[in-house]
Amino acid sequence: MKMISVGKIFMVLLFFSTTAMAQNFQETPNGLKTTIHSVDVEVQFYTPTTVRIIKSPEGREFVKNSLSVIEEPQNLKLSVKQTGQLAQVKSDQMEVSINLETGKISFFDLSGRSLLQEKEKGVSFVDFKDVEEETLRVKQAYVLEKDEAIYGLGILQNGKMSQRNQTKYLIQGNTEDVIPFFQSVKGYGLFWDNYSPTTFADNEQETSFESEVGDGIDYYFMYGKNADGVVACMRNLTGQAPMFPLWTYGFWQSRERYKSQDELLGVVKKFRELNVPIDGIIQDWQYWGSNYLWNAMEFLNPGFPNPQKMVNDAHDMNVHMIISIWSSFGPKTKQYQELEEIDALLDFTTWPQSGIQGWPPNMDYPSGVRVYDAYHPAARDIYWKYLKEGLFSLGIDGWWMDSTEPDHLDIQPEDYDNMTHMGSFRKVRNAYPLMTVGGVYDHQRAVSSDKRVFILTRSAFAGQQRYGANTWTGDVVASWEALRNQIPAGLNFSLTGIPHWNTDIGGFFLWEFKNPLDNPDYRELHARWMQFGTFSPMMRSHGEGYPREIYQFGKKGDPIYDAIEKYIHLRYSLLPYIYSTSWDITANQSSMIRALVMDFADDTMALDINDQFMFGKSLLVCPVTESMYTIDGKADFSQTKSRELYLPKGANWVDFWTGEKLDGGQTIRKETPLDIIPLYVKEGSILPIGPQVQYATEKPWDHLELKVYDGADGSFLLYEDEFDNYNYESGAYSEIPISWNNAARKLTIGARKGSFKGMLKSRKFTITLIDGTTKTVDYNGKKVVVKL
């Protein structure tokens, strides 16, 4: 018998052990696959900064075509190796490791810094029967650092900036638009790609997503290094944001509702008579007539006898018009009949419940209105067919897509058993807005490139930025608390990668105010909300019950009227800045409304501020969100009040109104008379100021003021195109780079790049410094250096 030494035995065992462990995973072109504790796992790099993680019970096929993700995995150079019990996949930007014994996945930057880790034993699959399909309830838990701020989850009305320490049921609603995505101050983001109702939970033990339906776990980790980088990753993954027309950035007026075409046109005429700028008017519901004809997409209401003339007259007054369309149809509409024939109507209670107008609904006469199956391609074709024939053919400029979540009333558990074209309503519930909004965008783009698609929608889901949509925060009840909540709601929405959103200026419902138009507290609230709206991606006044046009709040000389008019004019003066910022969104994946973490991530004082933000990269906006001038039910302007605010460190600041220079990194108080919103400009900024106009394109930008906020070097890129078509996608646009050298006191207006039809060949720029120094120069497209 041959003897083998203990050392040799150890070496043999080690060889077989490491060989067996090496066989625990399989390399793939984009990462690796393995099975651990009866769970199939795949690590799949899409880009050097974005990796998809897929998990399912062993042997259970899991194939999914994402509704949100449109990116395909790239051919990448990856390093795959094993170190002990860890299998590691590395790109040139980040590393993913999986513990081959426990299945735990961890994410690192290239220096080895931990970004995010799954929780040990943090995966859960529970068998679930969804109607007739055997499926799963799925959960994945992670471990975050104790004080790590995270942002996102969509539009929520919780008033929170950082979304830590809460449990939130994510399901689409009127005033909350849910997106199972968050990003961290550490520079990474996580998208949980699931469309069923999902619970997000964050506590001391774990941070998790748990979805009611899922054939497997499917999530994307992205490392952008900072908030802008994460947004860029998310847009690369789910789609880029196209340009909006210039006119969408002007002022918009609407009401629930204009009851005739004469009433609607009368509002536009009144604005023009008052010389108050306006670019858009919106027709809300019931222009179709009765509830049995709900969303017929035709003017069947006698108050609109000549809709073509109405649209033409609005256009003749240089106003654009958008109109309300819904996700549901009355039983007497043509759409309903066609959709019913292909079994593309869902069976649950929606708005309106009664066929008779009025509140409360008279259920002796049920409306029969049903939501259409937006997941069905043929249903989306039918939707567009009637939209095109009934409204697009009239020259309507855009779509107010209401109830895109959609409205779901008197919810019953069996409602989610409705079968859509893509499975149960339960399985795909949260993606409904993406499908219905996308259907309109895709169809309009297919038939016209002359007019950019513009959609105002009440709900959204991941990827919706690619569909030319601006989401409003729903039918919020007017209150000071509601105004405060809209700020972090919109900021967190922007941080999910969707840059365009707005609110009903003044709040939709006025339940908390008696005689609101004469109520000093509401009038003050409306003025402050208008100031906030000035620095939102869309400035739109709207509400039910009481009209909100400027002249409802008095006349010139009245404090509320004057404050509203001042900010409408301010909005128009900033259009060159706003439009150039919108190009930065499209071309460079930037954001218009910027949470402070985007520009001041190193300032811990700024990370959880929920009532301040950057508008573009130059303006710090600090809305007033509490009543100051209503005392004992009466307006009292005898004393000037103030609000406390924080100036982030990492920059110095200039008071927009006074020119006072202030150091960053300090808390100050700013006096806030009714017509002042605290507004600060970052030193080094260059603000292009446009002409005084009554509508966005009234005057060419042939003489712009360039306000230079000296104190630091800075730059700005002035962008122009034809303002309302898609020729920019083929290169029909121009860029003028402008830079300020603070030490040399020189402003350089660089050579213009690009061209487009109708482009100004020459123009004037008036350069203005904070101290009032001005100089006017001619510019013909060639580089100009100005010494100041």
PDB file of C-alpha atoms in Angstrom, residues 480 483-484 486-488 491 528-536 609-614 620-626 628 643-645 672 676-680:
ATOM      1  CA  TRP A 480     -49.222  76.156   2.138  1.00  0.00           C
ATOM      2  CA  LEU A 483     -46.932  74.173  -1.980  1.00  0.00           C
ATOM      3  CA  ARG A 484     -44.029  73.070   0.232  1.00  0.00           C
ATOM      4  CA  GLN A 486     -44.425  70.165  -4.531  1.00  0.00           C
ATOM      5  CA  ILE A 487     -40.788  71.252  -4.316  1.00  0.00           C
ATOM      6  CA  PRO A 488     -39.244  67.962  -3.106  1.00  0.00           C
ATOM      7  CA  LEU A 491     -36.871  67.469  -7.342  1.00  0.00           C
ATOM      8  CA  ARG A 528     -46.098  82.709  -3.984  1.00  0.00           C
ATOM      9  CA  TRP A 529     -47.022  79.629  -6.037  1.00  0.00           C
ATOM     10  CA  MET A 530     -46.765  81.751  -9.175  1.00  0.00           C
ATOM     11  CA  GLN A 531     -43.223  82.691  -8.142  1.00  0.00           C
ATOM     12  CA  PHE A 532     -42.336  79.021  -7.709  1.00  0.00           C
ATOM     13  CA  GLY A 533     -43.946  78.269 -11.099  1.00  0.00           C
ATOM     14  CA  THR A 534     -41.721  80.866 -12.759  1.00  0.00           C
ATOM     15  CA  PHE A 535     -38.782  78.578 -12.023  1.00  0.00           C
ATOM     16  CA  SER A 536     -40.443  75.312 -13.041  1.00  0.00           C
ATOM     17  CA  ILE A 609     -32.817  70.732   2.026  1.00  0.00           C
ATOM     18  CA  ASN A 610     -36.308  70.337   0.588  1.00  0.00           C
ATOM     19  CA  ASP A 611     -37.288  73.940  -0.178  1.00  0.00           C
ATOM     20  CA  GLN A 612     -34.434  75.237  -2.334  1.00  0.00           C
ATOM     21  CA  PHE A 613     -33.107  74.192  -5.731  1.00  0.00           C
ATOM     22  CA  MET A 614     -31.062  75.253  -8.716  1.00  0.00           C
ATOM     23  CA  LEU A 620     -30.523  79.285  -6.718  1.00  0.00           C
ATOM     24  CA  VAL A 621     -34.267  79.506  -6.039  1.00  0.00           C
ATOM     25  CA  CYS A 622     -35.677  79.687  -2.490  1.00  0.00           C
ATOM     26  CA  PRO A 623     -39.506  79.829  -2.664  1.00  0.00           C
ATOM     27  CA  VAL A 624     -41.545  81.365   0.138  1.00  0.00           C
ATOM     28  CA  THR A 625     -43.778  78.586   1.440  1.00  0.00           C
ATOM     29  CA  GLU A 626     -45.564  80.110   4.419  1.00  0.00           C
ATOM     30  CA  MET A 628     -46.475  86.170   5.910  1.00  0.00           C
ATOM     31  CA  ARG A 643     -37.265  83.800   5.296  1.00  0.00           C
ATOM     32  CA  GLU A 644     -34.209  81.837   6.339  1.00  0.00           C
ATOM     33  CA  LEU A 645     -32.217  80.086   3.648  1.00  0.00           C
ATOM     34  CA  THR A 672     -39.379  88.768   1.279  1.00  0.00           C
ATOM     35  CA  ILE A 676     -39.767  89.012  -3.964  1.00  0.00           C
ATOM     36  CA  ILE A 677     -38.709  85.370  -4.067  1.00  0.00           C
ATOM     37  CA  PRO A 678     -35.172  84.886  -2.728  1.00  0.00           C
ATOM     38  CA  LEU A 679     -33.076  84.316  -5.833  1.00  0.00           C
ATOM     39  CA  TYR A 680     -29.286  84.047  -6.019  1.00  0.00           C
TER      40      TYR A 680
END
